[in-house]
XYZ file of C-alpha atoms in Angstrom:
730
model
C 4.045 -37.370 -10.520
C 3.735 -38.151 -14.177
C 6.640 -38.989 -16.317
C 6.076 -36.145 -19.132
C 8.290 -33.557 -20.364
C 6.707 -30.024 -19.769
C 7.634 -26.472 -20.040
C 7.317 -24.588 -16.758
C 5.795 -21.161 -17.629
C 5.274 -17.649 -15.949
C 1.914 -16.643 -17.289
C 0.929 -13.139 -16.790
C -1.910 -13.760 -14.495
C -2.719 -12.690 -10.640
C -2.068 -16.292 -9.723
C 1.233 -16.826 -7.472
C 2.379 -20.071 -9.173
C 3.944 -21.306 -12.436
C 1.965 -23.331 -15.064
C 3.061 -26.517 -16.949
C 2.363 -26.843 -20.709
C 3.212 -29.444 -23.242
C 5.215 -28.771 -26.327
C 5.630 -30.450 -29.904
C 8.916 -31.003 -31.494
C 12.065 -29.191 -29.921
C 11.860 -28.046 -26.301
C 11.349 -24.053 -26.106
C 14.366 -22.375 -24.693
C 14.423 -21.159 -21.026
C 14.050 -17.520 -20.919
C 12.289 -17.357 -24.288
C 8.644 -16.199 -24.804
C 5.751 -18.539 -25.911
C 2.035 -17.981 -26.784
C -0.154 -20.007 -25.043
C -4.088 -20.787 -24.405
C -5.041 -19.750 -21.254
C -8.753 -20.188 -20.671
C -10.572 -18.331 -23.314
C -7.503 -15.823 -23.956
C -4.205 -16.293 -25.681
C -1.309 -15.012 -23.561
C 2.355 -14.540 -24.095
C 4.371 -16.274 -21.289
C 7.953 -16.820 -20.291
C 9.591 -20.297 -20.086
C 11.146 -20.422 -16.556
C 12.441 -23.936 -16.672
C 11.938 -27.441 -18.507
C 11.045 -30.740 -16.476
C 10.631 -34.351 -16.996
C 7.912 -34.846 -14.552
C 4.644 -32.886 -13.721
C 2.164 -33.181 -11.019
C -0.910 -32.698 -13.143
C -2.382 -35.462 -15.306
C -1.044 -34.888 -18.953
C -4.293 -35.250 -20.189
C -5.438 -31.936 -18.573
C -2.513 -30.059 -19.765
C -2.501 -27.739 -22.747
C 0.003 -27.435 -25.603
C 2.250 -24.326 -26.349
C 0.731 -22.629 -29.403
C 3.609 -20.819 -30.804
C 7.351 -20.296 -29.948
C 8.231 -16.727 -30.279
C 11.717 -16.668 -29.517
C 14.519 -19.247 -30.492
C 16.691 -18.351 -27.175
C 16.535 -16.411 -24.030
C 15.689 -12.678 -24.570
C 17.261 -11.615 -21.307
C 20.867 -11.913 -20.139
C 21.156 -14.740 -17.728
C 21.892 -12.279 -14.756
C 18.881 -9.957 -15.427
C 16.505 -13.265 -15.927
C 17.748 -14.301 -12.535
C 17.006 -10.755 -10.992
C 13.473 -10.830 -12.240
C 12.967 -14.281 -10.607
C 14.220 -13.136 -7.529
C 12.272 -10.115 -7.471
C 9.025 -12.150 -7.822
C 9.877 -14.475 -4.947
C 11.173 -11.525 -2.598
C 8.147 -9.221 -3.106
C 5.797 -12.074 -3.000
C 4.147 -11.022 -6.285
C 2.865 -13.302 -9.246
C 5.656 -14.241 -11.300
C 3.918 -13.999 -14.773
C 3.015 -10.288 -13.969
C 6.597 -9.237 -12.783
C 7.884 -10.474 -16.211
C 5.239 -8.530 -17.722
C 6.177 -5.532 -15.677
C 9.767 -5.918 -16.486
C 9.374 -6.237 -20.160
C 8.528 -3.488 -22.753
C 4.788 -3.666 -23.863
C 5.372 -4.779 -27.269
C 7.550 -7.802 -26.223
C 4.235 -8.773 -23.956
C 2.243 -8.442 -27.145
C 4.460 -10.974 -28.896
C 6.556 -8.600 -31.178
C 9.658 -9.823 -32.427
C 12.873 -8.836 -30.171
C 14.676 -7.596 -33.207
C 15.899 -4.184 -34.110
C 14.395 -2.322 -37.038
C 16.710 -0.664 -39.402
C 18.324 2.579 -37.796
C 17.799 5.772 -39.710
C 19.751 8.938 -39.779
C 19.532 12.639 -41.259
C 22.496 14.296 -42.940
C 22.494 18.167 -43.534
C 22.874 18.869 -47.048
C 24.706 22.126 -48.705
C 21.365 23.554 -49.406
C 20.474 23.030 -45.638
C 23.568 24.926 -44.382
C 22.716 27.818 -46.898
C 19.002 27.750 -45.262
C 20.223 28.195 -41.787
C 20.738 31.855 -41.744
C 17.524 32.575 -43.514
C 15.207 30.948 -40.916
C 12.587 33.289 -39.415
C 13.449 34.394 -35.600
C 10.306 32.826 -34.254
C 11.055 29.455 -35.987
C 12.373 28.165 -32.546
C 12.108 24.375 -33.098
C 13.530 24.617 -36.710
C 16.541 26.682 -35.426
C 16.930 24.147 -32.508
C 16.786 21.190 -35.091
C 19.496 22.976 -37.273
C 21.789 23.558 -34.245
C 21.367 19.959 -33.238
C 22.653 18.868 -36.640
C 25.699 21.249 -36.345
C 26.478 20.027 -32.950
C 26.470 16.477 -34.159
C 28.698 17.187 -37.166
C 25.736 17.401 -39.732
C 24.374 13.937 -39.053
C 21.546 13.057 -36.766
C 20.658 9.812 -35.723
C 17.304 8.368 -34.140
C 19.388 7.764 -30.980
C 20.044 11.509 -30.677
C 16.843 12.605 -31.755
C 14.982 10.342 -28.962
C 16.428 12.718 -26.226
C 14.778 15.699 -27.966
C 11.283 16.960 -28.501
C 11.257 17.450 -32.210
C 7.944 16.557 -34.142
C 8.430 14.288 -36.932
C 6.868 16.618 -39.207
C 10.008 19.128 -39.027
C 12.137 16.150 -40.265
C 9.842 15.507 -42.992
C 9.643 19.181 -44.081
C 13.416 19.663 -44.005
C 13.525 16.339 -46.282
C 10.999 17.792 -48.838
C 13.190 21.055 -48.973
C 16.277 19.176 -49.500
C 17.850 20.448 -46.458
C 18.233 16.982 -44.810
C 18.751 13.530 -46.388
C 17.452 10.505 -44.815
C 19.292 7.122 -45.009
C 19.612 3.855 -43.195
C 23.044 2.876 -41.450
C 24.326 0.368 -39.163
C 24.746 1.545 -35.399
C 27.973 0.397 -33.974
C 28.713 -1.022 -30.434
C 32.030 1.149 -30.168
C 31.723 3.557 -27.144
C 35.345 4.838 -27.199
C 34.398 8.256 -25.708
C 35.783 11.081 -27.953
C 35.944 14.642 -26.963
C 32.555 16.593 -26.527
C 31.812 20.042 -25.420
C 32.574 20.227 -21.869
C 35.841 19.017 -20.263
C 36.319 17.481 -16.792
C 35.853 20.109 -13.991
C 38.712 20.764 -11.467
C 37.918 18.649 -8.444
C 38.427 19.526 -4.873
C 40.384 17.156 -2.391
C 37.095 15.323 -1.294
C 35.884 14.587 -4.946
C 39.346 13.460 -6.026
C 39.328 11.266 -2.676
C 35.876 9.726 -3.677
C 37.367 8.919 -7.175
C 40.501 7.324 -5.679
C 38.403 5.358 -3.550
C 35.936 3.948 -6.175
C 37.995 3.569 -9.279
C 40.244 0.493 -8.209
C 36.874 -1.430 -7.899
C 35.432 -0.696 -11.212
C 36.061 -4.298 -12.456
C 34.090 -6.172 -9.906
C 31.227 -5.669 -7.335
C 31.203 -3.318 -4.819
C 28.701 -1.084 -3.279
C 29.586 2.652 -2.394
C 27.308 5.297 -0.684
C 28.429 8.959 -1.553
C 27.068 11.083 1.241
C 27.697 14.431 -0.041
C 25.968 17.830 1.025
C 23.754 19.641 -1.300
C 26.072 21.071 -4.226
C 28.996 19.220 -3.172
C 29.690 17.872 -6.673
C 28.532 14.307 -6.703
C 27.498 14.714 -10.285
C 31.028 15.426 -11.487
C 32.309 12.324 -9.195
C 29.796 10.315 -11.529
C 30.993 11.819 -14.701
C 34.715 11.141 -14.088
C 33.901 7.456 -13.064
C 31.531 7.038 -16.177
C 34.552 8.384 -18.240
C 36.747 5.401 -16.782
C 33.820 2.814 -17.514
C 33.223 3.865 -21.133
C 37.084 3.728 -21.682
C 36.656 0.020 -20.887
C 33.943 -0.565 -23.365
C 31.126 -0.962 -20.873
C 27.949 0.380 -20.255
C 26.583 2.564 -17.607
C 22.920 2.471 -16.144
C 21.998 5.627 -14.072
C 18.839 5.790 -12.053
C 17.237 9.265 -11.172
C 14.153 9.695 -9.044
C 11.953 12.298 -11.123
C 11.435 12.413 -14.807
C 12.032 16.303 -14.426
C 15.698 15.614 -13.467
C 16.302 13.371 -16.508
C 16.830 15.992 -19.158
C 19.224 18.045 -17.289
C 21.202 14.968 -16.546
C 21.113 13.755 -20.334
C 21.977 17.212 -21.256
C 25.159 17.455 -19.147
C 26.188 13.820 -19.868
C 25.811 14.619 -23.703
C 28.120 17.608 -23.567
C 30.616 15.639 -21.850
C 30.599 12.356 -23.580
C 30.175 11.754 -27.383
C 28.528 8.523 -27.009
C 25.131 7.096 -27.583
C 22.812 7.749 -24.741
C 19.168 6.957 -23.946
C 16.724 8.511 -21.721
C 13.893 6.272 -20.524
C 10.813 8.142 -19.474
C 7.073 7.993 -19.591
C 6.679 10.246 -22.659
C 8.270 7.273 -25.107
C 6.227 5.538 -27.426
C 5.964 1.728 -26.923
C 8.145 1.388 -30.254
C 10.706 3.979 -28.787
C 10.924 2.065 -25.586
C 11.341 -1.177 -27.218
C 14.065 0.167 -29.491
C 16.110 1.315 -26.581
C 15.542 -1.978 -24.782
C 16.845 -3.673 -27.813
C 19.828 -1.487 -28.399
C 21.031 -1.693 -24.908
C 20.646 -5.502 -25.056
C 22.860 -5.369 -28.109
C 25.442 -2.934 -26.563
C 24.600 -0.245 -28.852
C 23.932 2.313 -26.232
C 26.669 3.437 -24.008
C 24.686 5.098 -21.155
C 20.964 4.667 -20.117
C 19.290 7.033 -17.901
C 15.916 6.772 -16.458
C 13.620 6.401 -13.417
C 12.583 3.434 -11.459
C 11.717 0.930 -14.377
C 14.822 1.655 -16.420
C 16.525 -0.802 -13.849
C 15.305 -3.788 -15.843
C 16.983 -2.611 -19.156
C 19.205 -5.494 -20.249
C 22.971 -4.551 -21.001
C 25.365 -6.308 -23.139
C 28.553 -5.147 -20.970
C 27.260 -3.593 -17.592
C 29.958 -1.605 -16.231
C 28.558 0.540 -13.576
C 24.968 1.299 -11.914
C 24.353 4.569 -10.302
C 21.418 5.469 -8.196
C 21.255 9.136 -7.809
C 19.270 10.576 -4.816
C 18.883 7.268 -3.281
C 16.765 8.191 -0.483
C 13.822 9.177 -2.631
C 10.509 7.431 -2.090
C 9.868 7.279 -5.752
C 12.172 4.400 -6.000
C 9.496 2.386 -4.459
C 6.550 1.219 -6.452
C 3.535 1.920 -4.258
C 1.004 -0.187 -6.315
C 0.881 -3.610 -7.976
C 4.590 -4.971 -8.234
C 5.754 -3.145 -5.188
C 9.543 -3.128 -5.736
C 12.245 -0.997 -4.584
C 14.485 0.015 -7.604
C 17.229 1.011 -5.426
C 17.325 -2.518 -3.387
C 17.088 -4.398 -6.629
C 19.870 -2.269 -8.234
C 22.051 -3.723 -5.424
C 20.974 -7.141 -6.184
C 21.560 -6.683 -9.954
C 25.080 -5.131 -9.397
C 26.101 -8.278 -7.390
C 24.454 -10.711 -9.923
C 26.433 -8.829 -12.761
C 29.647 -8.237 -10.804
C 29.592 -4.588 -11.467
C 30.062 -1.706 -8.816
C 27.287 0.178 -7.895
C 27.159 3.909 -6.506
C 24.281 5.254 -4.247
C 24.436 9.015 -3.988
C 22.394 11.211 -1.693
C 22.892 14.461 0.469
C 20.351 12.727 2.866
C 20.931 9.023 2.806
C 18.262 6.657 3.762
C 18.303 4.821 7.235
C 18.675 1.555 5.038
C 21.821 2.591 3.222
C 23.507 3.984 6.366
C 22.621 0.743 8.175
C 24.006 -1.153 5.106
C 27.181 0.843 5.765
C 27.387 -0.322 9.459
C 27.032 -3.749 8.262
C 29.899 -3.497 5.807
C 27.759 -3.976 2.915
C 28.275 -0.504 1.336
C 31.658 1.660 1.684
C 30.962 5.223 2.931
C 32.415 8.054 0.916
C 31.576 11.616 2.245
C 31.866 14.920 0.479
C 31.280 17.448 3.308
C 32.067 20.718 1.375
C 30.058 22.653 -1.631
C 31.951 22.443 -4.869
C 33.486 25.460 -6.546
C 34.085 27.446 -3.280
C 30.258 27.845 -2.675
C 29.474 28.439 0.879
C 26.818 26.401 2.982
C 23.490 28.614 3.388
C 22.827 30.356 6.649
C 19.652 28.680 8.091
C 17.278 30.308 10.474
C 14.278 28.723 12.176
C 11.564 31.516 12.728
C 9.225 31.412 15.366
C 5.884 32.629 14.079
C 3.943 32.278 17.181
C 1.928 35.493 17.563
C 3.137 37.111 14.267
C 0.822 38.261 11.634
C 0.879 36.005 8.581
C 0.014 37.278 5.234
C -1.306 34.162 3.548
C 1.218 32.206 5.516
C 4.180 34.625 4.952
C 5.678 36.337 8.061
C 6.732 39.932 7.734
C 10.590 39.008 8.243
C 10.309 36.487 5.356
C 8.671 39.102 3.176
C 11.413 41.657 4.020
C 14.147 39.123 3.535
C 12.671 38.226 -0.083
C 12.510 42.211 -0.899
C 16.222 42.526 0.142
C 17.263 39.417 -2.129
C 15.135 40.498 -4.903
C 16.663 44.041 -4.965
C 20.165 42.419 -5.308
C 18.690 40.733 -8.683
C 18.727 37.403 -6.930
C 16.017 34.790 -7.089
C 13.851 33.584 -4.066
C 12.089 30.286 -3.511
C 9.056 29.759 -1.410
C 8.330 26.233 -0.475
C 4.989 24.678 0.247
C 4.380 20.958 -0.018
C 0.564 21.521 -0.663
C -0.723 22.327 -4.180
C -3.992 23.681 -5.017
C -5.452 27.026 -3.703
C -6.560 25.872 -0.457
C -6.663 22.519 1.459
C -10.282 22.735 1.367
C -13.697 24.853 1.101
C -15.702 25.548 4.149
C -19.210 27.063 4.541
C -19.056 29.966 6.740
C -22.713 29.753 7.809
C -22.857 26.131 8.840
C -19.259 24.797 8.821
C -19.868 22.351 6.077
C -16.471 21.007 4.734
C -15.926 19.668 1.219
C -15.099 15.975 1.930
C -14.447 13.420 -0.514
C -17.333 11.168 -0.581
C -14.968 8.270 -1.813
C -12.370 8.815 1.027
C -11.665 9.976 4.635
C -10.016 13.317 3.450
C -11.025 16.668 2.499
C -10.955 17.724 -1.215
C -8.474 20.382 -2.233
C -10.019 23.709 -3.681
C -8.287 24.550 -7.100
C -9.360 28.005 -7.942
C -7.893 28.214 -11.464
C -10.155 25.302 -12.638
C -13.075 26.204 -10.222
C -12.972 22.541 -8.921
C -12.462 20.249 -5.844
C -10.033 17.687 -6.285
C -9.234 14.765 -4.090
C -5.425 14.080 -4.362
C -5.920 10.491 -2.980
C -8.567 9.122 -5.326
C -8.330 11.819 -8.034
C -11.909 12.453 -7.885
C -12.818 15.907 -9.307
C -16.090 17.947 -9.056
C -17.136 21.631 -9.824
C -16.921 23.922 -6.943
C -20.559 24.311 -5.611
C -22.001 27.844 -6.116
C -23.998 27.284 -2.694
C -23.633 25.048 0.384
C -25.024 21.541 -0.104
C -26.099 21.517 3.596
C -27.753 24.975 4.130
C -27.564 26.595 0.567
C -25.500 29.564 1.896
C -23.408 31.306 -0.784
C -20.563 32.057 1.573
C -18.088 29.231 0.821
C -14.694 30.345 1.709
C -11.324 28.626 0.826
C -9.654 27.396 4.186
C -5.934 27.061 4.780
C -2.949 27.626 2.298
C -2.067 25.932 -1.191
C 0.395 26.894 -3.875
C -2.168 28.548 -5.932
C -3.184 31.070 -3.058
C 0.532 31.520 -2.197
C 1.007 32.541 -6.021
C -1.638 34.981 -5.575
C -0.482 36.682 -2.579
C 3.171 36.709 -3.855
C 1.974 38.375 -7.118
C 0.345 41.249 -5.010
C 3.255 41.699 -2.691
C 5.802 41.808 -5.649
C 3.898 43.071 -8.621
C 6.794 43.909 -10.612
C 8.404 40.590 -10.153
C 7.803 37.258 -12.172
C 6.263 34.623 -10.097
C 6.177 30.964 -11.146
C 4.352 28.358 -9.540
C 6.022 24.798 -10.076
C 3.779 21.710 -9.002
C 1.986 18.696 -10.327
C -0.606 20.887 -11.804
C 1.502 23.505 -13.391
C 3.697 21.017 -14.956
C 1.365 18.300 -16.489
C 2.261 19.436 -20.031
C 5.159 17.688 -22.003
C 8.366 19.508 -21.405
C 6.654 22.142 -18.995
C 9.260 21.185 -16.020
C 12.023 21.450 -18.471
C 10.823 24.964 -19.826
C 10.436 26.130 -16.198
C 14.028 25.028 -15.185
C 15.355 26.755 -18.467
C 13.445 29.967 -17.425
C 14.935 29.967 -13.827
C 18.350 29.669 -15.260
C 17.856 32.486 -17.732
C 16.715 34.752 -14.702
C 13.102 34.897 -16.567
C 11.686 34.174 -13.070
C 12.246 35.976 -9.824
C 10.074 33.912 -7.290
C 9.611 30.339 -7.627
C 6.679 28.527 -5.653
C 7.555 24.986 -5.283
C 6.449 21.772 -3.797
C 8.757 18.692 -3.091
C 9.332 18.563 -7.070
C 11.829 21.460 -6.612
C 13.543 19.816 -3.745
C 15.171 17.250 -5.820
C 18.716 17.701 -7.178
C 18.197 21.158 -9.145
C 20.987 23.665 -9.442
C 19.891 27.166 -9.707
C 22.947 29.455 -9.654
C 21.162 32.776 -8.632
C 18.868 31.315 -6.170
C 19.824 32.915 -2.778
C 16.766 32.624 -0.610
C 14.734 29.789 0.539
C 11.586 30.202 2.573
C 9.707 27.162 4.067
C 6.119 28.479 4.780
C 4.448 25.776 6.717
C 7.110 23.274 8.459
C 4.570 22.351 11.191
C 2.533 19.966 8.958
C 5.426 17.575 8.535
C 6.589 17.433 12.297
C 3.722 15.353 13.549
C 2.970 12.047 12.169
C 2.287 8.494 13.554
C 4.591 7.079 10.776
C 7.948 5.926 12.381
C 9.799 7.305 9.164
C 8.227 10.901 9.580
C 11.648 12.098 11.419
C 13.860 10.755 8.577
C 11.396 12.154 5.639
C 11.039 15.703 7.268
C 14.729 15.999 7.844
C 15.590 14.844 4.104
C 12.909 17.238 2.733
C 14.127 20.293 4.763
C 17.743 19.643 4.045
C 17.113 18.968 0.306
C 14.880 22.298 0.264
C 17.586 24.205 2.277
C 20.251 22.949 -0.156
C 18.864 24.741 -3.276
C 20.064 28.089 -1.880
C 23.328 29.662 -2.296
C 24.881 27.066 -4.778
C 27.020 29.713 -6.610
C 30.465 30.767 -5.025
C 29.246 34.445 -5.528
C 26.144 34.380 -3.714
C 25.811 33.626 0.089
C 22.549 31.461 0.484
C 19.897 32.220 3.116
C 17.175 29.903 4.375
C 14.259 30.876 6.574
C 12.149 27.972 8.036
C 8.798 29.344 9.615
C 7.420 27.280 12.529
C 4.943 27.624 15.452
C 7.102 24.832 17.137
C 10.677 26.208 16.633
C 11.843 24.013 19.788
C 10.863 20.837 18.115
C 13.571 18.239 18.512
C 13.867 17.707 14.886
C 14.386 21.310 13.995
C 16.713 22.001 16.970
C 18.818 18.677 16.117
C 19.108 19.224 12.322
C 20.064 22.799 12.424
C 22.291 23.039 15.225
C 24.035 20.006 14.177
C 23.391 18.249 10.741
C 21.585 15.455 8.908
C 24.610 13.090 9.667
C 24.225 13.510 13.477
C 20.302 13.478 13.325
C 20.512 10.279 11.202
C 22.698 8.516 13.861
C 20.037 9.492 16.504
C 17.457 8.050 14.377
C 19.211 4.816 13.943
C 19.649 4.314 17.565
C 15.916 4.998 18.323
C 15.085 2.520 15.384
C 17.625 -0.157 16.866
C 16.013 0.217 20.332
C 12.461 -0.197 18.999
C 13.510 -3.144 16.501
C 12.084 -1.120 13.658
C 13.311 -1.223 10.177
C 16.362 -1.270 9.270
C 16.856 -3.364 12.279
C 13.967 -5.498 11.307
C 12.180 -6.806 8.341
C 8.667 -5.792 7.745
C 5.698 -6.507 5.443
C 2.110 -5.396 5.324
C -0.831 -7.429 4.245
C -3.553 -4.745 2.756
C -7.015 -5.676 1.855
C -9.882 -3.586 0.606
C -13.583 -4.040 0.141
C -17.038 -2.367 -0.004
C -17.212 -2.744 3.971
C -14.708 -3.032 6.623
C -15.913 -6.427 7.748
C -14.686 -8.374 4.691
C -11.054 -7.156 4.693
C -10.877 -7.695 8.497
C -12.183 -11.152 8.083
C -9.610 -12.002 5.422
C -6.792 -10.590 7.302
C -7.652 -12.546 10.528
C -7.499 -15.540 8.365
C -4.108 -14.712 7.014
C -3.201 -14.047 10.836
C -4.227 -17.697 11.656
C -2.250 -19.013 8.667
C 0.882 -17.379 10.003
C 0.412 -19.337 13.035
C 3.712 -20.273 14.570
C 5.806 -18.675 11.964
C 7.878 -16.757 14.690
C 6.767 -13.318 13.258
C 5.766 -10.430 15.366
C 2.160 -9.655 14.259
C 0.494 -6.280 14.600
C -3.275 -6.190 13.826
C -5.316 -6.436 11.856
C -6.777 -3.063 11.964
C -8.302 -0.278 9.928
C -5.760 1.613 7.689
C -4.804 5.124 8.716
C -6.813 6.274 5.961
C -9.721 3.757 6.328
C -11.804 4.574 3.383
C -10.098 5.442 -0.099
C -11.376 5.550 -3.549
C -14.853 4.261 -2.264
C -13.074 1.141 -0.555
C -12.707 0.381 3.025
C -9.158 -0.693 3.932
C -7.625 -2.718 6.469
C -4.051 -4.090 7.267
C -1.908 -6.486 8.953
C 1.809 -5.914 9.684
C 4.300 -8.457 10.421
C 8.104 -8.346 11.157
C 11.038 -10.247 12.241
C 14.703 -9.261 13.389
C 15.835 -11.598 10.172
C 14.993 -10.739 6.651
C 15.494 -14.603 5.755
C 12.985 -15.576 8.502
C 10.348 -13.084 7.290
C 10.635 -14.423 3.737
C 10.628 -18.182 4.967
C 7.338 -17.229 6.653
C 5.762 -15.634 3.563
C 6.797 -17.623 0.772
C 4.738 -20.850 1.753
C 1.692 -18.931 2.710
C 1.215 -16.276 -0.022
C 0.058 -18.871 -2.657
C -2.266 -20.361 -0.122
C -4.179 -17.239 0.522
C -5.558 -17.095 -2.987
C -7.569 -20.174 -1.841
C -9.248 -18.678 1.110
C -13.036 -17.954 0.459
C -12.501 -14.587 1.996
C -9.801 -13.686 -0.386
C -12.260 -13.756 -3.342
C -14.300 -10.877 -1.561
C -11.578 -8.522 -1.146
C -8.694 -6.991 -3.329
C -5.378 -7.859 -1.204
C -1.635 -7.387 -1.707
C 1.573 -7.849 0.186
C 3.975 -5.072 0.651
C 7.458 -6.235 1.548
C 9.869 -3.461 3.085
C 6.969 -0.829 2.959
C 7.855 2.629 2.839
C 4.449 4.115 3.540
C 2.359 2.860 6.373
C -1.073 4.363 5.096
C-alpha cells in the first residue's frame, strides 16, 4: 500500500471495480460528481469515498480534471441505496450510478434548478374563451386547464399535459396569457380540490386504520385486494395524511398507460404539485422533476420502474401498485427489481411502504409469512359492485370462428344488445403467429432467432417480437416459389377483422403494442372506452392492468391453452395472475353484472379448476407449498449467469470456467446448458443457474468472483451478465 490521499470513484464503465484518482487542493465531497480522464475519454464519475492509502503506485494515477459539485447531490439514504443495488445485483457500480441519475447530470450539467415560469390568464383571454372554434380542441383544453388552476398555470402543471409549446406562444402573442418567473414553494398543505373522499366500506376503513398509525416509521404492508376492491381510494386517504404532515409521496405504477389516469385522479383530489415521470419527457424535463423533488418542491411523484431513484427532501410514503407485475424487473443491463429495492429504500429512509395487488407475487406472500410485511385484505368490490360470474368453456369438438366459439359470440351479442361493452382477450399481437406455404410447408422463421416471425397484415410485414427484425412479406414461397402463403394461427389483427365482420354495426378497437405506439394513443383509447365510443375491445396483456371501465360487462379469453404449458416454474403463478386480472375487468360497476368466458381445450387443467372453483388466494398457498418442497424461489435465492456469442461453444466454455470458479462455494449449480431459446438476435446463448437456501450465502459466493470473471480469456469472447433474482428463465 502507498501512503497517498486519493478519491475512490464510480466511473461509468463495464468494469466491476472502483478507480483511484488524485486530486489537487481540497478533497472532493463524497457523493459529488467529478470529471476525470479515462483512456482517451473524459467521463463524469461519482465520488464514493476518500482514502489515505492506495494499492496503486501514485505515479500511475491520474488527477481529477474538474470538480462539478461542491457537495453530495443525493440524499444520504438514496446514495446508500444505489451502492447497495450495485453490490446486490452484481453490476458495475459506475454504470449503476449512471442508470440512476438523469442523463444531463451524467453529462456534467449543474444540479441546479432553472427559473420556474408561470402563465396567467388575462381579461382578454377570458373574453376569448367563448369565441374559440369548436374544433380547436387543444386550445379549449388549455383554457379549461387555466380556469381549473384559478387562471395561473405553472410548468409543473403543464408537464402532466400534452400541450405543444406553440399554443402557449400563440396565447402570449394574442395577449391571452402573460408569462412570468416565480418562486416555487415547498409547502404542500393539501387544499380542497375537485373530488372529495369517497365513502369507504368496512374493509377499506380497516385497511386505513391498520396502516395509519405507522405513517411516521418504516413498516411494510401488502394490500391484497380483489380487482375493483378500491385499493386506490385507500391509497388516496393515506396520501392525504402524509401530505398533511408536509411529507412527499412516491408512487410506482407498472405501465406508463396507467400513469396519466392515476395522475388525473390524484390531481382532482389534491391541490399540490404533482409530477409524472415517463419515457415521453425530454432530458431537461426529467432533470427538472428530479431537482424539484430533491428540493421538496413536488409533493407527489408518480412513475414507472426508474422513478424509484428520484430523490425526496421529506420522504413520507412509498406505494408500489400492482406489485406482482413483471415490468418492475429490468430485463437488460442493470437487472434490478424496483419493487424489491423500494422495500430497501423505505427501510433506509424509515418510511412506510405499501405494496398493492389483486394477485400478489409469491415473493410478497412469502414476506408476509416471514413477518416482513403485514397483510391487509380487501375481499369485496367497492361501491356494492358484485364479482363477475366466471365460466370455463370446453371448446373441444366445437367449431371456432377465428378462435371464437358460438357460445362466446352469442354472449357478446346479448351484452351488446344491452348497450354494454365486451372485451376479447388474446395475448398475441399481429395478424397471425406466422406465415406458412400451403404447397411445401415452409414457415417464416426469423433467421436471427429460434422462433417464427409474426405476420402483421396491416403493414404487410413479418416481425420477430424477440429481436425486432422486420421484413416485407414475400409474394412467393422462398423454397418452392408457390404464391399460396397463408397466415397460420390467431393474432389480435385477425381477431379484429373477424369481430368487425361478425358485428358490423359495432365499433371494434384493438389495443396492443402496435396500435398504441403513438404518443397519447393509450390515453385516447381509454377515454374513448369510458365515453362509450367503443363497443368491443380486443386486448393483450396491456388491458389486464388496473383499468376501470364501468360499462364493460363481458370478458372473453380466447386462447387460454397457450399459457397452461410451460417449463418455467413461475408459469402457474403468472397464468393465474393474468387470468384473474383479465377477469377483473368485467362488471366493476354496481349496476352491471359481470361475466367472464374462458375458452379452453383443457377445462380440467388443475390451474383452471383450482383458480375458478376456489380463488387466487387458495391457489397461491398451493404454489407456495410446491415451491417450498422443491426449494425454489422464494424459498431459495437464485442467480443466472448468461452468455452469448456467434457460436454456442464460446458461451459454454465461459460458463464452464464460471462453474469451476464457484468451486466449493456451497451453491447448487445447474448447467451450463443452452438457453431455452438458444438463438436470439443472431447470437447463440447459454446459461448457468445457481441457488442457495440462504440469500446471504448466495451473495457471499457471487461478490468475490464477479470481478474476477472479467479477467478470464473466455470472457473477452462473449457477452455475459449476472441476473440476481431472475424473473424469466429464457
